[in-house]
Amino acid sequence: MEIKQAVFTISNSDAKKIPTDREEFAFIGRSNVGKSSLINMLVGNKKLAKTSGKPGKTQLINHFLINEKWYLVDLPGYGYAKASKTSRFAWEKFISEYLTGSKQLMNVFVLLDSRLEPQKIDLEFMNWCGERGIPFSMVFTKIDKISSTVLQKNLAKYKREMLKYWEVMPPHFSTSSESSFGKEKILNYIGEILSDLKE
Ligand code: GTP
Ligand code: MG
């Protein structure tokens, strides 16, 4: 899969106004984990999605049209500021409405900080997706910041945790938006999902 064109289309806080015309691939995870940076890395444009060193930068649902055919969707992070105690994922109703309501959502990439051991909020979020039949895969971010030994150790811990709930480890990718590591694998994964649809 090659990205020839990436164009910002629309920002939304209302799930009802979201485009319903094309396949979508969304990026989610805790604030500051690197969602917007990963989108920029995939499309090869550092300025497409807004990034920041401070958590809470992305506040809306942002659609980017790729090759005039499908969307990459940048979402706000969870686990920051407004998260309520009663429901950790009622963080913004419009996001859960979008994730559960979109018929074009092909895959949610759940971003996980590769430097950290499995985090409760991320495990809960993936189970939340599983219970609702939302297809997801795991993306470990910022691998340029750690040694491969630490990365392997954290991946093994994640695998152990996931296998408590899942029969197999979901598809997973290691990435760095600094070095572009993982770019081809993620783009090929998206390409395969899109070409399976046509068959
Ligand atoms: P919110 O929109 O606030 O939820 O954050 P986000 O998940 O979109 O994170 P964002 O892409 O804005 O990145 C947060 C910070 O992490 C920025 O300072 C990025 O430069 C940095 N960052 C993101 N990905 C990487 C990476 O792969 N390597 C390194 N070294 N830094 C990264
Ligand atoms: Mg962001």
PDB file of C-alpha atoms and ligand atoms in Angstrom:
ATOM      1  CA  MET A   1       0.000   0.000   0.000  1.00  0.00           C
ATOM      2  CA  GLU A   2       1.417   3.339  -1.044  1.00  0.00           C
ATOM      3  CA  ILE A   3       0.055   6.661   0.160  1.00  0.00           C
ATOM      4  CA  LYS A   4       0.053   9.136  -2.702  1.00  0.00           C
ATOM      5  CA  GLN A   5      -2.246  11.716  -1.229  1.00  0.00           C
ATOM      6  CA  ALA A   6      -3.468  12.606   2.264  1.00  0.00           C
ATOM      7  CA  VAL A   7      -5.918  15.448   2.745  1.00  0.00           C
ATOM      8  CA  PHE A   8      -7.576  16.732   5.903  1.00  0.00           C
ATOM      9  CA  THR A   9     -11.331  16.414   5.402  1.00  0.00           C
ATOM     10  CA  ILE A  10     -13.277  17.252   8.573  1.00  0.00           C
ATOM     11  CA  SER A  11     -13.118  17.593  12.379  1.00  0.00           C
ATOM     12  CA  ASN A  12     -16.122  16.505  14.384  1.00  0.00           C
ATOM     13  CA  SER A  13     -17.485  16.234  17.883  1.00  0.00           C
ATOM     14  CA  ASP A  14     -20.805  14.887  16.699  1.00  0.00           C
ATOM     15  CA  ALA A  15     -20.810  11.227  15.690  1.00  0.00           C
ATOM     16  CA  LYS A  16     -23.852  11.846  13.503  1.00  0.00           C
ATOM     17  CA  LYS A  17     -21.973  14.253  11.254  1.00  0.00           C
ATOM     18  CA  ILE A  18     -19.107  11.910  10.513  1.00  0.00           C
ATOM     19  CA  PRO A  19     -18.602  10.916   6.864  1.00  0.00           C
ATOM     20  CA  THR A  20     -20.174   7.561   6.077  1.00  0.00           C
ATOM     21  CA  ASP A  21     -18.980   7.141   2.521  1.00  0.00           C
ATOM     22  CA  ARG A  22     -15.658   5.297   2.817  1.00  0.00           C
ATOM     23  CA  GLU A  23     -13.681   2.788   4.842  1.00  0.00           C
ATOM     24  CA  GLU A  24     -12.005   4.093   7.981  1.00  0.00           C
ATOM     25  CA  PHE A  25      -8.964   3.117  10.032  1.00  0.00           C
ATOM     26  CA  ALA A  26      -8.855   4.840  13.416  1.00  0.00           C
ATOM     27  CA  PHE A  27      -6.058   5.493  15.900  1.00  0.00           C
ATOM     28  CA  ILE A  28      -6.684   5.558  19.608  1.00  0.00           C
ATOM     29  CA  GLY A  29      -4.813   5.249  22.881  1.00  0.00           C
ATOM     30  CA  ARG A  30      -3.820   7.261  25.907  1.00  0.00           C
ATOM     31  CA  SER A  31      -3.091  10.945  25.502  1.00  0.00           C
ATOM     32  CA  ASN A  32       0.447  11.607  24.298  1.00  0.00           C
ATOM     33  CA  VAL A  33       1.042   7.993  23.210  1.00  0.00           C
ATOM     34  CA  GLY A  34       1.758   9.200  19.662  1.00  0.00           C
ATOM     35  CA  LYS A  35      -1.457   8.793  17.622  1.00  0.00           C
ATOM     36  CA  SER A  36      -1.165  11.987  15.597  1.00  0.00           C
ATOM     37  CA  SER A  37       2.588  11.463  15.086  1.00  0.00           C
ATOM     38  CA  LEU A  38       1.956   7.935  13.792  1.00  0.00           C
ATOM     39  CA  ILE A  39      -0.584   9.183  11.257  1.00  0.00           C
ATOM     40  CA  ASN A  40       1.925  11.780  10.061  1.00  0.00           C
ATOM     41  CA  MET A  41       4.629   9.133   9.812  1.00  0.00           C
ATOM     42  CA  LEU A  42       2.362   6.829   7.776  1.00  0.00           C
ATOM     43  CA  VAL A  43       1.429   9.547   5.303  1.00  0.00           C
ATOM     44  CA  GLY A  44       4.904  11.131   5.206  1.00  0.00           C
ATOM     45  CA  ASN A  45       3.747  14.610   6.254  1.00  0.00           C
ATOM     46  CA  LYS A  46       4.767  15.888   9.691  1.00  0.00           C
ATOM     47  CA  LYS A  47       2.232  18.691   9.537  1.00  0.00           C
ATOM     48  CA  LEU A  48      -0.946  16.815   8.626  1.00  0.00           C
ATOM     49  CA  ALA A  49      -2.210  15.904  12.122  1.00  0.00           C
ATOM     50  CA  LYS A  50      -1.454  18.310  14.970  1.00  0.00           C
ATOM     51  CA  THR A  51       0.962  16.908  17.554  1.00  0.00           C
ATOM     52  CA  SER A  52       2.202  18.228  20.889  1.00  0.00           C
ATOM     53  CA  GLY A  53       4.485  17.380  23.806  1.00  0.00           C
ATOM     54  CA  LYS A  54       1.545  18.087  26.108  1.00  0.00           C
ATOM     55  CA  PRO A  55      -1.257  15.537  26.464  1.00  0.00           C
ATOM     56  CA  GLY A  56      -4.750  16.409  25.259  1.00  0.00           C
ATOM     57  CA  LYS A  57      -3.784  17.971  21.924  1.00  0.00           C
ATOM     58  CA  THR A  58      -6.313  16.151  19.725  1.00  0.00           C
ATOM     59  CA  GLN A  59      -9.819  16.985  20.965  1.00  0.00           C
ATOM     60  CA  LEU A  60     -11.997  16.058  18.018  1.00  0.00           C
ATOM     61  CA  ILE A  61     -12.523  13.208  15.574  1.00  0.00           C
ATOM     62  CA  ASN A  62     -10.371  14.092  12.563  1.00  0.00           C
ATOM     63  CA  HIS A  63     -10.811  12.445   9.171  1.00  0.00           C
ATOM     64  CA  PHE A  64      -7.987  12.428   6.617  1.00  0.00           C
ATOM     65  CA  LEU A  65      -8.826  11.212   3.120  1.00  0.00           C
ATOM     66  CA  ILE A  66      -6.144   8.926   1.696  1.00  0.00           C
ATOM     67  CA  ASN A  67      -5.615   8.436  -2.060  1.00  0.00           C
ATOM     68  CA  GLU A  68      -9.153   9.794  -2.529  1.00  0.00           C
ATOM     69  CA  LYS A  69     -10.410   6.400  -1.365  1.00  0.00           C
ATOM     70  CA  TRP A  70     -10.396   5.775   2.398  1.00  0.00           C
ATOM     71  CA  TYR A  71      -9.883   7.568   5.705  1.00  0.00           C
ATOM     72  CA  LEU A  72      -7.337   7.592   8.472  1.00  0.00           C
ATOM     73  CA  VAL A  73      -9.058   8.850  11.632  1.00  0.00           C
ATOM     74  CA  ASP A  74      -7.198  10.629  14.429  1.00  0.00           C
ATOM     75  CA  LEU A  75      -8.994  10.456  17.773  1.00  0.00           C
ATOM     76  CA  PRO A  76      -8.520  12.234  21.108  1.00  0.00           C
ATOM     77  CA  GLY A  77      -6.693  10.276  23.795  1.00  0.00           C
ATOM     78  CA  TYR A  78      -8.225   8.586  26.785  1.00  0.00           C
ATOM     79  CA  GLY A  79      -6.926   8.583  30.358  1.00  0.00           C
ATOM     80  CA  TYR A  80      -6.588  12.339  30.496  1.00  0.00           C
ATOM     81  CA  ALA A  81      -8.395  15.081  32.389  1.00  0.00           C
ATOM     82  CA  LYS A  82     -12.112  14.562  31.862  1.00  0.00           C
ATOM     83  CA  ALA A  83     -12.137  10.769  32.227  1.00  0.00           C
ATOM     84  CA  SER A  84     -14.962   9.918  34.617  1.00  0.00           C
ATOM     85  CA  LYS A  85     -14.588   7.479  37.458  1.00  0.00           C
ATOM     86  CA  THR A  86     -17.795   5.574  36.850  1.00  0.00           C
ATOM     87  CA  SER A  87     -17.064   4.757  33.233  1.00  0.00           C
ATOM     88  CA  ARG A  88     -13.502   5.219  32.115  1.00  0.00           C
ATOM     89  CA  PHE A  89     -14.585   5.209  28.501  1.00  0.00           C
ATOM     90  CA  ALA A  90     -17.410   7.649  28.831  1.00  0.00           C
ATOM     91  CA  TRP A  91     -14.460  10.042  28.491  1.00  0.00           C
ATOM     92  CA  GLU A  92     -16.187  11.620  25.576  1.00  0.00           C
ATOM     93  CA  LYS A  93     -19.525  10.188  24.593  1.00  0.00           C
ATOM     94  CA  PHE A  94     -19.024  11.118  20.971  1.00  0.00           C
ATOM     95  CA  ILE A  95     -15.964   8.916  20.687  1.00  0.00           C
ATOM     96  CA  SER A  96     -17.651   5.808  22.034  1.00  0.00           C
ATOM     97  CA  GLU A  97     -20.651   6.592  19.811  1.00  0.00           C
ATOM     98  CA  TYR A  98     -18.336   6.824  16.850  1.00  0.00           C
ATOM     99  CA  LEU A  99     -16.483   3.597  17.652  1.00  0.00           C
ATOM    100  CA  THR A 100     -19.650   1.602  18.243  1.00  0.00           C
ATOM    101  CA  GLY A 101     -21.712   3.231  15.506  1.00  0.00           C
ATOM    102  CA  SER A 102     -19.477   3.499  12.451  1.00  0.00           C
ATOM    103  CA  LYS A 103     -20.238   0.922   9.778  1.00  0.00           C
ATOM    104  CA  GLN A 104     -17.122   1.770   7.776  1.00  0.00           C
ATOM    105  CA  LEU A 105     -14.665   1.331  10.623  1.00  0.00           C
ATOM    106  CA  MET A 106     -12.403  -1.467   9.393  1.00  0.00           C
ATOM    107  CA  ASN A 107      -9.882  -1.473  12.206  1.00  0.00           C
ATOM    108  CA  VAL A 108      -8.943   0.435  15.336  1.00  0.00           C
ATOM    109  CA  PHE A 109      -5.227   0.718  15.965  1.00  0.00           C
ATOM    110  CA  VAL A 110      -4.812   0.795  19.739  1.00  0.00           C
ATOM    111  CA  LEU A 111      -1.573   2.583  20.511  1.00  0.00           C
ATOM    112  CA  LEU A 112       0.448   1.446  23.501  1.00  0.00           C
ATOM    113  CA  ASP A 113       3.613   3.062  24.845  1.00  0.00           C
ATOM    114  CA  SER A 114       6.319   0.438  24.296  1.00  0.00           C
ATOM    115  CA  ARG A 115       8.281   1.781  27.280  1.00  0.00           C
ATOM    116  CA  LEU A 116       5.592   0.764  29.729  1.00  0.00           C
ATOM    117  CA  GLU A 117       4.436  -2.518  31.147  1.00  0.00           C
ATOM    118  CA  PRO A 118       0.789  -3.418  30.410  1.00  0.00           C
ATOM    119  CA  GLN A 119      -1.485  -0.655  31.648  1.00  0.00           C
ATOM    120  CA  LYS A 120      -4.898  -1.392  33.125  1.00  0.00           C
ATOM    121  CA  ILE A 121      -6.661   1.323  31.146  1.00  0.00           C
ATOM    122  CA  ASP A 122      -5.329  -0.033  27.834  1.00  0.00           C
ATOM    123  CA  LEU A 123      -6.249  -3.631  28.663  1.00  0.00           C
ATOM    124  CA  GLU A 124      -9.722  -2.435  29.654  1.00  0.00           C
ATOM    125  CA  PHE A 125     -10.082  -0.485  26.458  1.00  0.00           C
ATOM    126  CA  MET A 126      -9.151  -3.489  24.301  1.00  0.00           C
ATOM    127  CA  ASN A 127     -11.647  -5.627  26.185  1.00  0.00           C
ATOM    128  CA  TRP A 128     -14.226  -2.887  25.692  1.00  0.00           C
ATOM    129  CA  CYS A 129     -13.613  -3.155  21.923  1.00  0.00           C
ATOM    130  CA  GLY A 130     -13.771  -6.952  22.064  1.00  0.00           C
ATOM    131  CA  GLU A 131     -17.111  -6.964  23.882  1.00  0.00           C
ATOM    132  CA  ARG A 132     -18.551  -4.725  21.168  1.00  0.00           C
ATOM    133  CA  GLY A 133     -17.068  -6.609  18.243  1.00  0.00           C
ATOM    134  CA  ILE A 134     -14.874  -3.671  17.207  1.00  0.00           C
ATOM    135  CA  PRO A 135     -11.863  -5.063  15.320  1.00  0.00           C
ATOM    136  CA  PHE A 136      -8.573  -3.796  16.686  1.00  0.00           C
ATOM    137  CA  SER A 137      -4.858  -4.338  16.538  1.00  0.00           C
ATOM    138  CA  MET A 138      -2.069  -3.264  18.884  1.00  0.00           C
ATOM    139  CA  VAL A 139       0.582  -0.709  17.971  1.00  0.00           C
ATOM    140  CA  PHE A 140       3.572  -0.261  20.260  1.00  0.00           C
ATOM    141  CA  THR A 141       4.892   3.289  19.896  1.00  0.00           C
ATOM    142  CA  LYS A 142       8.157   5.163  20.517  1.00  0.00           C
ATOM    143  CA  ILE A 143      10.406   2.112  20.221  1.00  0.00           C
ATOM    144  CA  ASP A 144      13.309   4.467  19.398  1.00  0.00           C
ATOM    145  CA  LYS A 145      13.287   5.451  23.073  1.00  0.00           C
ATOM    146  CA  ILE A 146      14.102   1.988  24.458  1.00  0.00           C
ATOM    147  CA  SER A 147      16.476  -0.909  23.903  1.00  0.00           C
ATOM    148  CA  SER A 148      15.288  -3.977  22.039  1.00  0.00           C
ATOM    149  CA  THR A 149      15.701  -5.988  25.280  1.00  0.00           C
ATOM    150  CA  VAL A 150      13.212  -3.787  27.127  1.00  0.00           C
ATOM    151  CA  LEU A 151      10.892  -3.840  24.114  1.00  0.00           C
ATOM    152  CA  GLN A 152      10.920  -7.645  23.980  1.00  0.00           C
ATOM    153  CA  LYS A 153      10.312  -7.817  27.725  1.00  0.00           C
ATOM    154  CA  ASN A 154       7.328  -5.467  27.558  1.00  0.00           C
ATOM    155  CA  LEU A 155       5.896  -7.255  24.506  1.00  0.00           C
ATOM    156  CA  ALA A 156       6.130 -10.587  26.324  1.00  0.00           C
ATOM    157  CA  LYS A 157       4.296  -9.100  29.313  1.00  0.00           C
ATOM    158  CA  TYR A 158       1.567  -7.747  27.052  1.00  0.00           C
ATOM    159  CA  LYS A 159       1.216 -11.097  25.368  1.00  0.00           C
ATOM    160  CA  ARG A 160       0.841 -12.811  28.725  1.00  0.00           C
ATOM    161  CA  GLU A 161      -1.850 -10.326  29.789  1.00  0.00           C
ATOM    162  CA  MET A 162      -3.747 -10.539  26.492  1.00  0.00           C
ATOM    163  CA  LEU A 163      -3.814 -14.321  26.554  1.00  0.00           C
ATOM    164  CA  LYS A 164      -5.773 -14.125  29.817  1.00  0.00           C
ATOM    165  CA  TYR A 165      -8.695 -12.733  27.798  1.00  0.00           C
ATOM    166  CA  TRP A 166      -7.998 -13.680  24.195  1.00  0.00           C
ATOM    167  CA  GLU A 167      -7.309 -17.007  22.514  1.00  0.00           C
ATOM    168  CA  VAL A 168      -4.571 -15.500  20.405  1.00  0.00           C
ATOM    169  CA  MET A 169      -2.549 -12.317  20.604  1.00  0.00           C
ATOM    170  CA  PRO A 170      -4.266  -9.784  18.298  1.00  0.00           C
ATOM    171  CA  PRO A 171      -2.229  -8.462  15.351  1.00  0.00           C
ATOM    172  CA  HIS A 172       0.505  -6.214  16.736  1.00  0.00           C
ATOM    173  CA  PHE A 173       3.109  -3.809  15.382  1.00  0.00           C
ATOM    174  CA  SER A 174       6.199  -2.110  16.795  1.00  0.00           C
ATOM    175  CA  THR A 175       6.667   1.452  15.573  1.00  0.00           C
ATOM    176  CA  SER A 176       8.699   4.619  15.787  1.00  0.00           C
ATOM    177  CA  SER A 177       7.419   7.847  14.290  1.00  0.00           C
ATOM    178  CA  GLU A 178      10.977   9.176  14.557  1.00  0.00           C
ATOM    179  CA  SER A 179      12.605   6.471  12.421  1.00  0.00           C
ATOM    180  CA  SER A 180       9.471   5.355  10.510  1.00  0.00           C
ATOM    181  CA  PHE A 181       9.971   1.818  11.782  1.00  0.00           C
ATOM    182  CA  GLY A 182       6.808  -0.227  11.231  1.00  0.00           C
ATOM    183  CA  LYS A 183       5.447   1.986   8.459  1.00  0.00           C
ATOM    184  CA  GLU A 184       5.335  -0.625   5.724  1.00  0.00           C
ATOM    185  CA  LYS A 185       3.859  -3.330   7.926  1.00  0.00           C
ATOM    186  CA  ILE A 186       0.962  -1.125   9.019  1.00  0.00           C
ATOM    187  CA  LEU A 187       0.295   0.153   5.494  1.00  0.00           C
ATOM    188  CA  ASN A 188       0.376  -3.384   4.113  1.00  0.00           C
ATOM    189  CA  TYR A 189      -2.011  -4.510   6.839  1.00  0.00           C
ATOM    190  CA  ILE A 190      -4.438  -1.745   5.825  1.00  0.00           C
ATOM    191  CA  GLY A 191      -3.928  -2.669   2.153  1.00  0.00           C
ATOM    192  CA  GLU A 192      -4.802  -6.299   2.849  1.00  0.00           C
ATOM    193  CA  ILE A 193      -7.994  -5.399   4.697  1.00  0.00           C
ATOM    194  CA  LEU A 194      -9.058  -3.131   1.819  1.00  0.00           C
ATOM    195  CA  SER A 195      -8.271  -5.698  -0.862  1.00  0.00           C
ATOM    196  CA  ASP A 196     -10.110  -8.450   1.064  1.00  0.00           C
ATOM    197  CA  LEU A 197     -13.205  -6.242   0.899  1.00  0.00           C
ATOM    198  CA  LYS A 198     -13.162  -6.238  -2.880  1.00  0.00           C
ATOM    199  CA  GLU A 199     -13.122 -10.018  -3.177  1.00  0.00           C
TER     200      GLU A 199
HETATM  201  P1  GTP B   1      -3.112  13.532  22.108  1.00  0.00           P
HETATM  202  O1  GTP B   1      -3.607  14.085  20.809  1.00  0.00           O
HETATM  203  O2  GTP B   1      -2.806  14.596  23.106  1.00  0.00           O
HETATM  204  O3  GTP B   1      -3.989  12.460  22.667  1.00  0.00           O
HETATM  205  O4  GTP B   1      -1.646  12.857  21.848  1.00  0.00           O
HETATM  206  P2  GTP B   1      -1.162  11.897  20.659  1.00  0.00           P
HETATM  207  O5  GTP B   1      -1.365  10.489  21.073  1.00  0.00           O
HETATM  208  O6  GTP B   1      -1.744  12.314  19.357  1.00  0.00           O
HETATM  209  O7  GTP B   1       0.426  12.157  20.673  1.00  0.00           O
HETATM  210  P3  GTP B   1       1.303  13.046  19.680  1.00  0.00           P
HETATM  211  O8  GTP B   1       1.388  12.392  18.348  1.00  0.00           O
HETATM  212  O9  GTP B   1       0.859  14.451  19.739  1.00  0.00           O
HETATM  213  O10 GTP B   1       2.747  12.862  20.342  1.00  0.00           O
HETATM  214  C1  GTP B   1       3.004  13.187  21.703  1.00  0.00           C
HETATM  215  C2  GTP B   1       4.501  13.435  21.894  1.00  0.00           C
HETATM  216  O11 GTP B   1       5.232  12.220  21.687  1.00  0.00           O
HETATM  217  C3  GTP B   1       5.092  14.431  20.897  1.00  0.00           C
HETATM  218  O12 GTP B   1       6.038  15.212  21.586  1.00  0.00           O
HETATM  219  C4  GTP B   1       5.751  13.551  19.846  1.00  0.00           C
HETATM  220  O13 GTP B   1       6.850  14.178  19.216  1.00  0.00           O
HETATM  221  C5  GTP B   1       6.227  12.372  20.686  1.00  0.00           C
HETATM  222  N1  GTP B   1       6.300  11.117  19.897  1.00  0.00           N
HETATM  223  C6  GTP B   1       5.278  10.523  19.238  1.00  0.00           C
HETATM  224  N2  GTP B   1       5.685   9.391  18.621  1.00  0.00           N
HETATM  225  C7  GTP B   1       7.001   9.271  18.886  1.00  0.00           C
HETATM  226  C8  GTP B   1       7.999   8.290  18.537  1.00  0.00           C
HETATM  227  O14 GTP B   1       7.769   7.291  17.845  1.00  0.00           O
HETATM  228  N3  GTP B   1       9.265   8.504  19.016  1.00  0.00           N
HETATM  229  C9  GTP B   1       9.570   9.574  19.811  1.00  0.00           C
HETATM  230  N4  GTP B   1      10.825   9.674  20.240  1.00  0.00           N
HETATM  231  N5  GTP B   1       8.665  10.508  20.152  1.00  0.00           N
HETATM  232  C10 GTP B   1       7.395  10.369  19.693  1.00  0.00           C
HETATM  233 MG    MG B   2      -3.194  13.659  18.899  1.00  0.00          MG
END
